[in-house]
PDB file of C-alpha atoms in Angstrom:
ATOM      1  CA  GLU A   1      -4.305   4.316  27.314  1.00 95.00           C
ATOM      2  CA  SER A   2      -1.650   4.049  24.962  1.00 96.00           C
ATOM      3  CA  TRP A   3       0.216   0.585  25.035  1.00 97.00           C
ATOM      4  CA  ARG A   4       4.062  -0.726  23.803  1.00 97.00           C
ATOM      5  CA  ILE A   5       3.941  -3.982  23.553  1.00 97.00           C
ATOM      6  CA  ALA A   6       8.314  -5.551  23.897  1.00 94.00           C
ATOM      7  CA  GLY A   7       9.357  -8.832  22.083  1.00 90.00           C
ATOM      8  CA  ASP A   8       7.715 -12.098  22.940  1.00 89.00           C
ATOM      9  CA  ALA A   9       4.498 -10.383  23.812  1.00 97.00           C
ATOM     10  CA  THR A  10       0.736  -9.952  23.114  1.00 98.00           C
ATOM     11  CA  LEU A  11      -1.846  -6.830  24.343  1.00 98.00           C
ATOM     12  CA  ASN A  12      -5.089  -8.865  23.015  1.00 97.00           C
ATOM     13  CA  ASP A  13      -7.639  -6.235  22.151  1.00 97.00           C
ATOM     14  CA  ASN A  14     -11.170  -7.155  22.405  1.00 97.00           C
ATOM     15  CA  GLY A  15     -13.679  -4.728  21.730  1.00 97.00           C
ATOM     16  CA  ALA A  16     -11.992  -2.009  23.577  1.00 96.00           C
ATOM     17  CA  ASP A  17     -10.881   1.619  22.466  1.00 97.00           C
ATOM     18  CA  THR A  18      -6.898   2.270  22.519  1.00 97.00           C
ATOM     19  CA  LEU A  19      -4.984   5.426  22.162  1.00 96.00           C
ATOM     20  CA  ASP A  20      -1.346   4.804  19.858  1.00 96.00           C
ATOM     21  CA  ILE A  21      -0.169   1.685  19.804  1.00 97.00           C
ATOM     22  CA  ASP A  22       3.841   0.718  19.600  1.00 97.00           C
ATOM     23  CA  VAL A  23       4.387  -3.236  18.729  1.00 98.00           C
ATOM     24  CA  GLN A  24       8.124  -3.595  19.415  1.00 95.00           C
ATOM     25  CA  ALA A  25       8.714  -7.595  17.840  1.00 94.00           C
ATOM     26  CA  GLY A  26       5.895  -8.896  19.700  1.00 96.00           C
ATOM     27  CA  THR A  27       1.968  -9.047  18.543  1.00 98.00           C
ATOM     28  CA  LEU A  28      -1.310  -7.419  18.543  1.00 98.00           C
ATOM     29  CA  ASN A  29      -4.667  -8.666  17.767  1.00 98.00           C
ATOM     30  CA  VAL A  30      -7.649  -6.694  17.713  1.00 98.00           C
ATOM     31  CA  ASN A  31     -10.997  -7.806  17.715  1.00 97.00           C
ATOM     32  CA  THR A  32     -13.784  -4.930  16.661  1.00 96.00           C
ATOM     33  CA  GLY A  33     -11.073  -2.783  18.926  1.00 94.00           C
ATOM     34  CA  THR A  34     -11.016   0.912  17.522  1.00 97.00           C
ATOM     35  CA  THR A  35      -7.160   2.005  18.385  1.00 97.00           C
ATOM     36  CA  GLN A  36      -4.912   5.140  17.156  1.00 96.00           C
ATOM     37  CA  GLN A  37      -2.082   4.818  15.130  1.00 96.00           C
ATOM     38  CA  ILE A  38      -0.650   1.443  15.264  1.00 97.00           C
ATOM     39  CA  SER A  39       3.798   1.628  14.736  1.00 97.00           C
ATOM     40  CA  ALA A  40       5.099  -2.164  14.203  1.00 98.00           C
ATOM     41  CA  THR A  41       8.760  -2.765  14.340  1.00 97.00           C
ATOM     42  CA  ASP A  42      11.585  -5.507  14.692  1.00 94.00           C
ATOM     43  CA  GLY A  43       9.966  -8.096  12.928  1.00 95.00           C
ATOM     44  CA  ALA A  44       6.278  -7.373  15.006  1.00 97.00           C
ATOM     45  CA  THR A  45       3.131  -9.330  13.716  1.00 97.00           C
ATOM     46  CA  LEU A  46      -0.263  -7.392  13.688  1.00 98.00           C
ATOM     47  CA  ASN A  47      -3.436  -9.232  13.477  1.00 98.00           C
ATOM     48  CA  LEU A  48      -6.304  -6.435  12.793  1.00 98.00           C
ATOM     49  CA  THR A  49     -10.155  -8.074  12.616  1.00 98.00           C
ATOM     50  CA  GLY A  50     -12.450  -5.711  12.575  1.00 98.00           C
ATOM     51  CA  ALA A  51     -10.999  -3.100  13.716  1.00 98.00           C
ATOM     52  CA  THR A  52     -11.117   0.324  13.381  1.00 98.00           C
ATOM     53  CA  VAL A  53      -7.728   2.507  13.137  1.00 98.00           C
ATOM     54  CA  THR A  54      -7.823   6.003  13.029  1.00 96.00           C
ATOM     55  CA  GLY A  55      -4.791   8.089  12.600  1.00 92.00           C
ATOM     56  CA  ALA A  56      -4.952  11.049  15.675  1.00 83.00           C
ATOM     57  CA  SER A  57      -1.655  12.241  15.170  1.00 79.00           C
ATOM     58  CA  GLY A  58       1.455  11.622  12.882  1.00 72.00           C
ATOM     59  CA  ALA A  59       1.831  10.818   9.644  1.00 91.00           C
ATOM     60  CA  ILE A  60       0.868   6.963   9.286  1.00 96.00           C
ATOM     61  CA  THR A  61      -1.754   5.556  10.810  1.00 97.00           C
ATOM     62  CA  VAL A  62      -0.351   1.988  10.392  1.00 98.00           C
ATOM     63  CA  SER A  63       3.300   2.068   9.845  1.00 97.00           C
ATOM     64  CA  LEU A  64       5.364  -1.903   9.424  1.00 98.00           C
ATOM     65  CA  THR A  65       8.997  -2.204   9.521  1.00 97.00           C
ATOM     66  CA  ASN A  66      10.060  -5.209   8.905  1.00 97.00           C
ATOM     67  CA  SER A  67       6.556  -6.793  10.458  1.00 97.00           C
ATOM     68  CA  ASP A  68       3.556  -8.358   9.329  1.00 98.00           C
ATOM     69  CA  ALA A  69      -0.211  -7.262   9.315  1.00 98.00           C
ATOM     70  CA  ASN A  70      -2.890  -9.546   8.687  1.00 98.00           C
ATOM     71  CA  VAL A  71      -6.387  -7.000   8.308  1.00 98.00           C
ATOM     72  CA  SER A  72     -10.056  -8.674   7.727  1.00 98.00           C
ATOM     73  CA  GLY A  73     -13.270  -6.794   7.717  1.00 98.00           C
ATOM     74  CA  SER A  74     -11.413  -3.181   9.209  1.00 98.00           C
ATOM     75  CA  THR A  75     -10.781   0.024   7.960  1.00 98.00           C
ATOM     76  CA  ILE A  76      -7.546   2.607   8.391  1.00 98.00           C
ATOM     77  CA  SER A  77      -7.681   6.248   7.556  1.00 97.00           C
ATOM     78  CA  GLY A  78      -4.646   8.708   7.978  1.00 89.00           C
ATOM     79  CA  LEU A  79      -4.408  12.317   8.252  1.00 89.00           C
ATOM     80  CA  ASP A  80      -1.620  11.733   5.907  1.00 94.00           C
ATOM     81  CA  TYR A  81      -0.949   8.273   4.880  1.00 97.00           C
ATOM     82  CA  GLY A  82      -3.230   5.342   5.939  1.00 97.00           C
ATOM     83  CA  LEU A  83      -0.580   2.870   5.575  1.00 98.00           C
ATOM     84  CA  ALA A  84       3.388   2.720   4.916  1.00 98.00           C
ATOM     85  CA  ALA A  85       5.318  -1.567   4.672  1.00 97.00           C
ATOM     86  CA  VAL A  86       8.971  -0.687   4.866  1.00 96.00           C
ATOM     87  CA  ARG A  87      11.725  -2.309   5.966  1.00 92.00           C
ATOM     88  CA  ASP A  88      14.885  -1.300   7.975  1.00 87.00           C
ATOM     89  CA  ILE A  89      17.199   0.553   5.214  1.00 83.00           C
ATOM     90  CA  ASP A  90      20.214  -2.107   6.299  1.00 84.00           C
ATOM     91  CA  THR A  91      17.806  -5.072   6.071  1.00 82.00           C
ATOM     92  CA  THR A  92      16.956  -6.931   2.614  1.00 84.00           C
ATOM     93  CA  THR A  93      13.843  -8.330   4.550  1.00 88.00           C
ATOM     94  CA  GLY A  94      10.737  -5.498   4.400  1.00 94.00           C
ATOM     95  CA  SER A  95       7.345  -6.362   6.175  1.00 97.00           C
ATOM     96  CA  ASN A  96       3.814  -7.828   4.284  1.00 98.00           C
ATOM     97  CA  VAL A  97       0.213  -7.066   4.646  1.00 98.00           C
ATOM     98  CA  ALA A  98      -2.669  -8.861   3.341  1.00 98.00           C
ATOM     99  CA  LEU A  99      -5.640  -6.742   3.324  1.00 98.00           C
ATOM    100  CA  LEU A 100      -9.401  -8.753   3.166  1.00 98.00           C
ATOM    101  CA  ASN A 101     -12.571  -7.278   2.686  1.00 98.00           C
ATOM    102  CA  SER A 102     -10.807  -3.949   4.134  1.00 98.00           C
ATOM    103  CA  THR A 103     -10.288   0.224   3.301  1.00 98.00           C
ATOM    104  CA  VAL A 104      -6.874   1.853   3.585  1.00 98.00           C
ATOM    105  CA  SER A 105      -7.217   5.622   3.430  1.00 98.00           C
ATOM    106  CA  GLY A 106      -4.858   8.837   3.762  1.00 97.00           C
ATOM    107  CA  VAL A 107      -5.477  12.315   2.879  1.00 96.00           C
ATOM    108  CA  LEU A 108      -2.317  12.839   1.427  1.00 96.00           C
ATOM    109  CA  GLY A 109      -1.836   8.950   0.198  1.00 97.00           C
ATOM    110  CA  GLY A 110      -3.240   6.178   0.902  1.00 98.00           C
ATOM    111  CA  ALA A 111      -0.256   3.332   0.842  1.00 98.00           C
ATOM    112  CA  VAL A 112       3.553   2.637   0.573  1.00 97.00           C
ATOM    113  CA  ALA A 113       5.593   0.004  -0.095  1.00 97.00           C
ATOM    114  CA  THR A 114       9.109   0.060  -0.480  1.00 95.00           C
ATOM    115  CA  SER A 115      11.980  -2.415  -1.354  1.00 94.00           C
ATOM    116  CA  TYR A 116      11.447  -5.908  -0.238  1.00 94.00           C
ATOM    117  CA  SER A 117       7.699  -5.554   0.784  1.00 97.00           C
ATOM    118  CA  THR A 118       4.276  -6.264  -0.590  1.00 97.00           C
ATOM    119  CA  LEU A 119       0.454  -5.550   0.112  1.00 98.00           C
ATOM    120  CA  ASN A 120      -1.746  -7.869  -0.879  1.00 98.00           C
ATOM    121  CA  LEU A 121      -5.503  -6.939  -1.583  1.00 98.00           C
ATOM    122  CA  ASN A 122      -8.437  -9.206  -1.280  1.00 98.00           C
ATOM    123  CA  ASN A 123     -11.770  -7.286  -1.807  1.00 98.00           C
ATOM    124  CA  SER A 124     -10.671  -4.599  -0.355  1.00 98.00           C
ATOM    125  CA  THR A 125      -9.637  -0.279  -1.311  1.00 98.00           C
ATOM    126  CA  ILE A 126      -6.669   2.209  -0.435  1.00 98.00           C
ATOM    127  CA  GLU A 127      -7.206   5.229  -0.871  1.00 98.00           C
ATOM    128  CA  GLY A 128      -5.830   8.754  -1.843  1.00 98.00           C
ATOM    129  CA  THR A 129      -8.638  11.341  -0.279  1.00 97.00           C
ATOM    130  CA  ASP A 130      -7.062  15.242  -1.393  1.00 96.00           C
ATOM    131  CA  SER A 131      -7.597  16.114  -4.909  1.00 97.00           C
ATOM    132  CA  SER A 132      -3.638  16.328  -5.516  1.00 97.00           C
ATOM    133  CA  SER A 133      -2.909  12.466  -3.877  1.00 97.00           C
ATOM    134  CA  PHE A 134      -2.022   9.107  -4.326  1.00 98.00           C
ATOM    135  CA  GLY A 135      -3.453   5.906  -3.732  1.00 98.00           C
ATOM    136  CA  VAL A 136      -0.510   4.171  -3.679  1.00 98.00           C
ATOM    137  CA  ARG A 137       3.122   4.017  -3.889  1.00 98.00           C
ATOM    138  CA  ILE A 138       5.128   1.898  -5.184  1.00 97.00           C
ATOM    139  CA  ALA A 139       8.832   1.787  -3.969  1.00 94.00           C
ATOM    140  CA  GLY A 140      10.514  -0.783  -4.642  1.00 93.00           C
ATOM    141  CA  GLY A 141       7.848  -3.753  -3.348  1.00 96.00           C
ATOM    142  CA  GLN A 142       5.047  -5.675  -4.983  1.00 97.00           C
ATOM    143  CA  VAL A 143       0.819  -4.947  -4.380  1.00 98.00           C
ATOM    144  CA  ALA A 144      -0.554  -7.241  -5.825  1.00 98.00           C
ATOM    145  CA  LEU A 145      -4.963  -6.609  -5.901  1.00 98.00           C
ATOM    146  CA  ASN A 146      -7.522  -9.461  -6.124  1.00 98.00           C
ATOM    147  CA  ASN A 147     -11.296  -9.884  -6.277  1.00 98.00           C
ATOM    148  CA  GLN A 148     -12.591  -6.737  -7.060  1.00 98.00           C
ATOM    149  CA  SER A 149      -9.803  -5.022  -5.366  1.00 98.00           C
ATOM    150  CA  LYS A 150      -9.499  -0.989  -5.845  1.00 98.00           C
ATOM    151  CA  ILE A 151      -6.769   1.660  -5.760  1.00 98.00           C
ATOM    152  CA  ILE A 152      -8.287   5.101  -6.178  1.00 98.00           C
ATOM    153  CA  GLY A 153      -5.599   8.477  -6.130  1.00 98.00           C
ATOM    154  CA  GLY A 154      -7.529  12.030  -5.863  1.00 98.00           C
ATOM    155  CA  LEU A 155      -4.598  12.625  -8.549  1.00 98.00           C
ATOM    156  CA  ASN A 156      -2.431   9.629  -9.365  1.00 98.00           C
ATOM    157  CA  GLY A 157      -3.893   5.879  -8.703  1.00 98.00           C
ATOM    158  CA  VAL A 158      -0.348   4.360  -8.563  1.00 98.00           C
ATOM    159  CA  THR A 159       2.850   6.127  -8.038  1.00 98.00           C
ATOM    160  CA  PHE A 160       6.423   4.470  -9.295  1.00 95.00           C
ATOM    161  CA  GLU A 161       9.331   5.688  -6.738  1.00 91.00           C
ATOM    162  CA  LEU A 162      12.931   4.761  -5.598  1.00 88.00           C
ATOM    163  CA  ASP A 163      13.601   3.250  -3.231  1.00 85.00           C
ATOM    164  CA  GLY A 164      16.827   5.355  -1.854  1.00 79.00           C
ATOM    165  CA  THR A 165      18.814   2.636  -0.510  1.00 83.00           C
ATOM    166  CA  ASP A 166      17.629  -0.759  -2.073  1.00 80.00           C
ATOM    167  CA  GLU A 167      16.692  -0.515  -5.493  1.00 81.00           C
ATOM    168  CA  GLN A 168      14.621  -3.672  -6.177  1.00 88.00           C
ATOM    169  CA  ILE A 169      11.931  -3.618  -8.982  1.00 91.00           C
ATOM    170  CA  SER A 170       8.351  -2.444  -8.792  1.00 95.00           C
ATOM    171  CA  LYS A 171       5.303  -4.896  -9.798  1.00 97.00           C
ATOM    172  CA  LEU A 172       1.904  -4.416  -9.683  1.00 98.00           C
ATOM    173  CA  VAL A 173      -0.669  -6.964 -10.549  1.00 98.00           C
ATOM    174  CA  LEU A 174      -4.140  -6.754 -11.275  1.00 98.00           C
ATOM    175  CA  ASN A 175      -6.894  -9.854 -11.397  1.00 98.00           C
ATOM    176  CA  ASN A 176      -9.889  -9.045 -11.866  1.00 98.00           C
ATOM    177  CA  SER A 177      -9.041  -5.038  -9.943  1.00 98.00           C
ATOM    178  CA  SER A 178      -9.299  -1.507 -10.982  1.00 98.00           C
ATOM    179  CA  VAL A 179      -6.551   1.557 -10.378  1.00 98.00           C
ATOM    180  CA  GLU A 180      -8.194   5.068 -10.930  1.00 98.00           C
ATOM    181  CA  GLY A 181      -6.715   8.300 -10.853  1.00 98.00           C
ATOM    182  CA  LYS A 182      -9.626  10.739 -10.545  1.00 98.00           C
ATOM    183  CA  THR A 183      -8.270  13.587 -12.171  1.00 98.00           C
ATOM    184  CA  GLY A 184      -4.679  11.995 -13.593  1.00 98.00           C
ATOM    185  CA  SER A 185      -3.182   8.824 -14.387  1.00 98.00           C
ATOM    186  CA  ALA A 186      -4.534   5.601 -13.527  1.00 98.00           C
ATOM    187  CA  ILE A 187      -0.261   4.501 -13.335  1.00 98.00           C
ATOM    188  CA  LEU A 188       2.641   7.043 -13.024  1.00 98.00           C
ATOM    189  CA  ALA A 189       6.221   6.214 -13.482  1.00 96.00           C
ATOM    190  CA  ASN A 190       8.413   9.075 -13.825  1.00 94.00           C
ATOM    191  CA  VAL A 191      11.486   8.450 -11.641  1.00 90.00           C
ATOM    192  CA  GLY A 192      14.489   7.584 -14.388  1.00 86.00           C
ATOM    193  CA  ALA A 193      16.407   5.030 -15.438  1.00 82.00           C
ATOM    194  CA  ILE A 194      15.731   1.749 -12.809  1.00 81.00           C
ATOM    195  CA  PRO A 195      19.289  -0.648 -12.581  1.00 77.00           C
ATOM    196  CA  LEU A 196      18.232  -3.674 -12.222  1.00 85.00           C
ATOM    197  CA  GLY A 197      15.415  -3.364 -14.895  1.00 88.00           C
ATOM    198  CA  ALA A 198      11.943  -2.091 -16.131  1.00 93.00           C
ATOM    199  CA  PHE A 199       9.085  -2.267 -13.386  1.00 95.00           C
ATOM    200  CA  VAL A 200       6.331  -4.618 -14.342  1.00 97.00           C
ATOM    201  CA  VAL A 201       2.766  -4.430 -14.624  1.00 98.00           C
ATOM    202  CA  GLU A 202       0.286  -6.764 -15.081  1.00 98.00           C
ATOM    203  CA  VAL A 203      -3.055  -6.433 -15.596  1.00 98.00           C
ATOM    204  CA  SER A 204      -5.586  -9.606 -16.026  1.00 98.00           C
ATOM    205  CA  ASN A 205      -9.099 -10.846 -15.833  1.00 98.00           C
ATOM    206  CA  GLY A 206     -11.672  -8.259 -16.455  1.00 98.00           C
ATOM    207  CA  SER A 207      -9.255  -5.467 -14.688  1.00 98.00           C
ATOM    208  CA  THR A 208      -9.211  -2.080 -15.032  1.00 98.00           C
ATOM    209  CA  LEU A 209      -7.455   1.380 -15.673  1.00 98.00           C
ATOM    210  CA  ILE A 210      -9.144   5.001 -14.913  1.00 98.00           C
ATOM    211  CA  GLY A 211      -7.549   7.786 -15.743  1.00 98.00           C
ATOM    212  CA  GLY A 212      -9.325  11.115 -15.187  1.00 97.00           C
ATOM    213  CA  ASN A 213      -6.815  12.777 -17.844  1.00 98.00           C
ATOM    214  CA  GLY A 214      -7.591   9.894 -20.427  1.00 98.00           C
ATOM    215  CA  THR A 215      -4.240   8.339 -19.468  1.00 98.00           C
ATOM    216  CA  ILE A 216      -4.335   5.050 -17.971  1.00 98.00           C
ATOM    217  CA  LEU A 217      -0.066   4.517 -17.942  1.00 98.00           C
ATOM    218  CA  GLU A 218       2.600   7.583 -18.374  1.00 98.00           C
ATOM    219  CA  VAL A 219       5.485   6.961 -18.301  1.00 97.00           C
ATOM    220  CA  THR A 220       8.434   9.713 -17.878  1.00 95.00           C
ATOM    221  CA  ASP A 221      11.984  11.123 -17.324  1.00 92.00           C
ATOM    222  CA  GLY A 222      13.458   7.394 -19.097  1.00 91.00           C
ATOM    223  CA  THR A 223      11.650   5.327 -16.867  1.00 93.00           C
ATOM    224  CA  ASN A 224      11.183   1.526 -18.061  1.00 94.00           C
ATOM    225  CA  VAL A 225       8.122  -0.273 -17.976  1.00 95.00           C
ATOM    226  CA  ASP A 226       7.209  -3.224 -18.427  1.00 96.00           C
ATOM    227  CA  PHE A 227       3.345  -3.276 -19.237  1.00 97.00           C
ATOM    228  CA  SER A 228       1.075  -6.471 -19.952  1.00 98.00           C
ATOM    229  CA  VAL A 229      -2.816  -7.590 -20.527  1.00 97.00           C
ATOM    230  CA  ASP A 230      -4.127 -10.713 -20.600  1.00 98.00           C
ATOM    231  CA  ASN A 231      -8.330 -10.908 -20.891  1.00 97.00           C
ATOM    232  CA  SER A 232      -8.676  -7.417 -19.662  1.00 96.00           C
ATOM    233  CA  LEU A 233     -10.695  -4.133 -22.204  1.00 92.00           C
ATOM    234  CA  LEU A 234      -9.112  -1.002 -20.933  1.00 96.00           C
ATOM    235  CA  GLN A 235     -10.102   2.460 -22.325  1.00 94.00           C
ATOM    236  CA  GLY A 236      -7.125   5.445 -22.767  1.00 96.00           C
ATOM    237  CA  ASN A 237      -4.308   6.679 -23.667  1.00 97.00           C
ATOM    238  CA  VAL A 238      -0.956   4.987 -22.611  1.00 97.00           C
ATOM    239  CA  VAL A 239       1.642   8.269 -23.250  1.00 97.00           C
ATOM    240  CA  VAL A 240       5.416   7.794 -23.075  1.00 95.00           C
ATOM    241  CA  GLU A 241       7.481  10.840 -23.144  1.00 90.00           C
ATOM    242  CA  ALA A 242       9.567  11.218 -26.355  1.00 81.00           C
TER     243      ALA A 242
END
């Protein structure tokens, strides 16, 4: 069945199969269960442990708006996009996602993080599977990879975008992790000047960047990127448009 969880309510899925779940300020706990797409809004909380979430319809398999998710040992796969951590346009508090030993995938793109939102990966993988897909799109959010985490895009690994309503500094941090664009660049920044300053990319502790086109960082259209590397060996081109 499909479910709607209202505020102050909790649904515990212990090994059960469900259709789509709409969490409206409530709490969803999935323990080894299988669900279709999940939508969380208005301060909802998702705790997914050993879960399998598959998009049967709709654009985003796990969609969080001003909500939080703790995902452990789980698989999220989407017809279009696997995961989105976003906010209501009138708020300055986004969504927060912690991935541990988990996999997120989408045909068009793996995950999206907009302003005030965070994605934290620990030994986890986010992947876009189509040949023209991105791994993660950062639009004012912050994404951190730790402990051999991976972002993979069929075209580009990480793309920087604009939020569109409240621009914040996008930030990508790699710690003993990797970003790969299978046929394009590992990281692409091509959105023009940012009002608050440069996008931030920090690569450390044996991390790698892989571009199928030989480019690990591509910067165009007047975009600025603050790119720092520590204790890592990177092989490829840094291409900055004239």
